[in-house]
């Protein structure tokens, strides 16, 4: 399979081929999802919740994002590699956003960056694009704004909010974003946005009419503890499989069945 470049995503939309995206935070997982044929790997700032055991994504640092992006890049041969810009790495000024996004590309080997966008950051999307840094705009539920929104709530349910999100998606497209992530919005709104844009939309909790879908790897693989958001589907019972394996290992260590002869040197 050839390396996926960002131009491929628009072609996929035009052909009606759906785009698959998944998060990864380390080389081993990246190698696994790339081997499975995923189109795009996102080093999400969800690493705060998933890997660092934090309550939200706000304290994930740029250095941590660079480190995880670099190790994920070592596991990828074909998929497109995107990295999240963490909280306050693009909100302070356009200039610092370019420097910080540039570090994710130069030091982390990312091929694009994702930022949670509202009207305030459209200029930043434009400037990053001008600086040859491809941008994914994330709209709808924006976890970095959790203290403003008051929780992880479905967005765009009211008519005004829905119109606002549709407008925002167009502003992001006009500013040069090549993908739009739609998080936790009603399916009908996601469909409307998807049909009205030339660039693809990637949904998470946004129904099945988007041009693609993204999930957090640990949620998709059933590794995350319950409760999980309604939009998650567990495609495997990872926790059960690995807990069972660990229980067996413990048992065989205790009763000296492991290591057996075949695991031992003569
Ligand atoms: O941080 C993240 O993993 C994300 C995706 C879930 C879209 O933003």
Coordinates of C-alpha atoms and ligand atoms in Angstrom, one line a residue:
X1 CA 0.0 0.0 0.0
X2 CA 1.4 3.4 -0.9
X3 CA 2.0 6.2 1.7
X4 CA -1.2 8.2 2.2
X5 CA -0.7 11.9 1.4
X6 CA -3.3 14.6 2.4
X7 CA -4.5 15.0 -1.2
X8 CA -5.8 11.4 -1.1
X9 CA -8.5 12.4 1.5
X10 CA -10.3 14.8 -0.9
X11 CA -10.2 12.2 -3.6
X12 CA -11.7 9.6 -1.1
X13 CA -14.5 12.0 -0.4
X14 CA -15.2 12.6 -4.1
X15 CA -15.3 8.8 -4.6
X16 CA -17.4 8.1 -1.5
X17 CA -14.6 6.0 0.1
X18 CA -14.8 6.4 3.8
X19 CA -11.7 7.6 5.8
X20 CA -10.6 5.6 8.9
X21 CA -8.7 7.4 11.6
X22 CA -7.6 6.1 15.0
X23 CA -5.5 7.5 17.8
X24 CA -2.2 6.0 18.9
X25 CA 0.3 7.1 21.5
X26 CA 3.3 4.7 21.0
X27 CA 5.2 2.8 18.4
X28 CA 3.7 -0.6 19.1
X29 CA 0.1 0.5 18.7
X30 CA 1.0 2.6 15.7
X31 CA 2.7 -0.4 14.0
X32 CA -0.4 -2.5 14.7
X33 CA -3.0 0.0 13.3
X34 CA -0.8 0.8 10.3
X35 CA -0.5 -2.9 9.5
X36 CA -4.3 -3.2 9.7
X37 CA -4.5 -0.6 6.9
X38 CA -5.8 2.5 8.8
X39 CA -5.8 5.6 6.7
X40 CA -4.7 8.1 9.4
X41 CA -3.2 7.9 12.8
X42 CA -3.9 10.8 15.2
X43 CA -1.7 11.4 18.2
X44 CA -4.5 12.9 20.2
X45 CA -4.1 15.0 23.3
X46 CA -6.5 12.4 24.7
X47 CA -3.2 10.9 25.7
X48 CA -3.8 13.0 28.9
X49 CA -6.9 10.8 29.7
X50 CA -5.8 7.5 28.1
X51 CA -2.1 7.3 29.0
X52 CA -1.4 9.8 31.7
X53 CA -4.5 9.1 33.9
X54 CA -5.6 12.7 33.9
X55 CA -9.2 14.0 34.2
X56 CA -8.9 16.2 31.1
X57 CA -6.5 17.2 28.3
X58 CA -5.6 20.6 29.6
X59 CA -2.3 19.8 31.2
X60 CA -0.8 17.9 28.3
X61 CA 2.3 19.7 27.2
X62 CA 3.8 20.4 23.8
X63 CA 6.9 18.5 24.8
X64 CA 4.8 15.4 25.6
X65 CA 2.9 15.7 22.3
X66 CA 6.2 16.0 20.4
X67 CA 7.6 12.9 22.3
X68 CA 4.5 10.7 21.6
X69 CA 4.3 11.9 18.0
X70 CA 7.9 11.0 17.4
X71 CA 7.5 7.5 18.8
X72 CA 4.2 6.9 17.0
X73 CA 5.9 8.0 13.7
X74 CA 8.4 5.1 14.1
X75 CA 5.5 2.6 13.8
X76 CA 4.0 4.0 10.7
X77 CA 4.7 3.1 7.1
X78 CA 1.6 4.1 5.2
X79 CA -0.9 6.0 7.3
X80 CA -1.1 9.8 7.4
X81 CA 0.2 11.0 10.8
X82 CA -1.6 13.9 12.5
X83 CA -0.8 15.4 15.9
X84 CA -3.0 17.4 18.3
X85 CA -1.8 20.9 19.3
X86 CA -2.2 20.9 23.1
X87 CA -4.0 23.5 25.1
X88 CA -2.2 26.9 24.9
X89 CA 0.1 25.9 22.2
X90 CA -1.9 27.8 19.6
X91 CA -4.2 30.1 21.6
X92 CA -1.6 32.7 22.6
X93 CA -0.5 34.1 19.3
X94 CA -0.4 33.2 15.6
X95 CA 3.4 33.4 15.7
X96 CA 3.8 30.9 18.6
X97 CA 1.2 28.6 17.0
X98 CA 3.4 28.4 13.9
X99 CA 6.5 27.7 16.0
X100 CA 4.8 25.0 18.0
X101 CA 3.1 23.4 15.1
X102 CA 6.4 23.5 13.3
X103 CA 8.0 21.6 16.2
X104 CA 5.4 18.8 15.9
X105 CA 6.4 18.4 12.2
X106 CA 10.2 18.9 12.6
X107 CA 10.8 17.0 15.8
X108 CA 7.7 14.8 16.0
X109 CA 7.5 13.9 12.3
X110 CA 3.8 14.8 12.2
X111 CA 2.4 15.5 8.7
X112 CA -0.4 17.7 9.9
X113 CA -1.7 19.3 13.1
X114 CA -5.2 19.4 14.6
X115 CA -6.5 22.3 16.6
X116 CA -9.8 22.9 18.3
X117 CA -11.2 25.8 16.4
X118 CA -13.6 28.6 16.9
X119 CA -13.8 32.0 15.2
X120 CA -10.8 33.2 17.2
X121 CA -8.5 30.7 15.6
X122 CA -9.5 31.0 11.9
X123 CA -6.5 33.4 11.3
X124 CA -4.3 30.8 12.9
X125 CA -5.6 28.0 10.6
X126 CA -4.9 30.4 7.7
X127 CA -1.4 31.3 8.9
X128 CA -0.4 27.6 9.5
X129 CA -1.6 26.7 6.1
X130 CA 0.4 29.5 4.6
X131 CA 3.4 28.2 6.5
X132 CA 3.0 24.8 4.7
X133 CA 1.6 23.2 7.9
X134 CA -1.5 21.2 7.0
X135 CA -4.4 21.7 9.4
X136 CA -7.2 19.6 10.7
X137 CA -9.9 21.8 12.3
X138 CA -11.8 20.2 15.2
X139 CA -15.2 21.6 15.9
X140 CA -18.3 20.7 18.0
X141 CA -17.4 19.4 21.4
X142 CA -13.9 20.8 22.1
X143 CA -12.4 19.0 25.2
X144 CA -9.9 21.8 25.7
X145 CA -12.9 24.2 26.4
X146 CA -14.4 21.9 29.1
X147 CA -14.3 24.6 31.8
X148 CA -16.2 27.0 29.5
X149 CA -18.8 24.5 28.2
X150 CA -19.3 23.0 31.6
X151 CA -18.8 19.4 30.6
X152 CA -18.5 17.0 27.7
X153 CA -21.9 17.8 26.2
X154 CA -23.4 17.3 22.8
X155 CA -23.1 20.5 20.8
X156 CA -25.2 22.0 18.0
X157 CA -28.6 20.8 19.2
X158 CA -30.2 24.3 19.2
X159 CA -30.9 25.9 15.8
X160 CA -28.5 28.8 16.4
X161 CA -25.7 26.6 17.6
X162 CA -26.2 24.3 14.6
X163 CA -26.0 27.3 12.2
X164 CA -22.9 28.5 14.1
X165 CA -21.1 25.2 13.6
X166 CA -22.0 25.1 9.9
X167 CA -20.6 28.6 9.5
X168 CA -17.5 27.7 11.5
X169 CA -16.9 24.6 9.3
X170 CA -17.0 26.8 6.2
X171 CA -14.6 29.4 7.8
X172 CA -12.2 26.6 8.5
X173 CA -12.4 25.2 5.0
X174 CA -11.9 28.7 3.5
X175 CA -8.9 29.2 5.8
X176 CA -7.3 26.1 4.3
X177 CA -8.1 23.2 6.7
X178 CA -7.9 19.9 4.8
X179 CA -10.1 17.9 7.2
X180 CA -12.7 18.8 9.8
X181 CA -13.2 16.7 12.9
X182 CA -16.8 16.9 14.1
X183 CA -17.2 15.8 17.7
X184 CA -20.4 15.0 19.5
X185 CA -23.0 16.7 17.3
X186 CA -26.3 15.4 16.0
X187 CA -26.1 13.2 13.0
X188 CA -28.3 15.3 10.8
X189 CA -26.1 18.4 11.4
X190 CA -23.0 16.4 10.7
X191 CA -24.6 15.2 7.4
X192 CA -25.5 18.8 6.5
X193 CA -22.0 20.0 7.2
X194 CA -20.5 17.1 5.3
X195 CA -22.6 17.7 2.2
X196 CA -21.9 21.4 2.1
X197 CA -18.1 21.1 2.3
X198 CA -15.6 20.2 -0.4
X199 CA -13.1 18.9 2.3
X200 CA -13.9 15.7 4.2
X201 CA -15.4 15.5 7.6
X202 CA -14.3 12.9 10.2
X203 CA -16.9 12.2 12.9
X204 CA -16.7 11.1 16.4
X205 CA -20.1 10.9 18.0
X206 CA -21.5 12.6 14.8
X207 CA -23.4 9.8 13.1
X208 CA -22.5 7.7 10.1
X209 CA -22.9 10.3 7.4
X210 CA -19.5 11.9 7.8
X211 CA -16.7 11.2 5.3
X212 CA -14.8 9.2 7.9
X213 CA -14.7 8.2 11.5
X214 CA -12.1 8.5 14.3
X215 CA -12.0 6.7 17.7
X216 CA -9.6 6.6 20.5
X217 CA -7.6 3.3 20.1
X218 CA -8.1 2.1 23.7
X219 CA -11.9 2.7 23.4
X220 CA -12.1 0.9 20.1
X221 CA -10.1 -2.1 21.3
X222 CA -12.1 -2.4 24.6
X223 CA -9.1 -1.5 26.7
X224 CA -10.7 1.5 28.4
X225 CA -12.6 0.9 31.6
X226 CA -16.4 1.6 31.5
X227 CA -18.3 3.8 31.4
X228 CA -17.6 4.9 27.8
X229 CA -19.4 7.5 25.8
X230 CA -22.5 6.4 23.9
X231 CA -20.7 6.9 20.5
X232 CA -18.0 4.3 21.3
X233 CA -18.2 0.8 20.0
X234 CA -15.9 -1.8 21.4
X235 CA -14.5 -3.8 18.4
X236 CA -12.8 -6.2 20.8
X237 CA -13.0 -7.0 24.5
X238 CA -9.4 -6.0 25.1
X239 CA -9.6 -5.6 28.9
X240 CA -11.2 -9.1 29.3
X241 CA -8.5 -10.6 27.0
X242 CA -5.6 -9.1 28.7
X243 CA -6.9 -9.5 32.3
X244 CA -7.5 -13.2 31.5
X245 CA -4.0 -13.5 30.0
X246 CA -2.4 -11.9 33.1
X247 CA -4.4 -14.1 35.5
X248 CA -3.2 -17.2 33.6
X249 CA 0.4 -15.9 33.7
X250 CA 0.1 -15.3 37.5
X251 CA -1.3 -18.8 38.0
X252 CA 1.4 -20.5 36.0
X253 CA 4.2 -18.5 37.8
X254 CA 2.7 -19.5 41.1
X255 CA 2.3 -23.2 40.3
X256 CA 5.6 -23.3 38.3
X257 CA 4.0 -24.3 35.0
X258 CA 5.7 -21.3 33.5
X259 CA 8.4 -21.3 32.3
X260 CA 8.0 -24.8 30.8
X261 CA 10.8 -26.8 29.1
X262 CA 10.2 -25.2 25.8
X263 CA 10.7 -21.7 27.4
X264 CA 13.9 -22.8 29.0
X265 CA 17.5 -23.1 27.8
X266 CA 19.3 -26.4 28.0
Ligands
LIG1 O1 -7.6 13.9 21.4 C1 -8.2 13.1 20.6 O2 -7.9 11.9 20.7 C2 -9.1 13.6 19.7 C3 -9.9 12.7 18.9 C4 -10.8 11.8 19.7 C5 -10.7 13.3 17.8 O3 -9.2 14.8 19.6

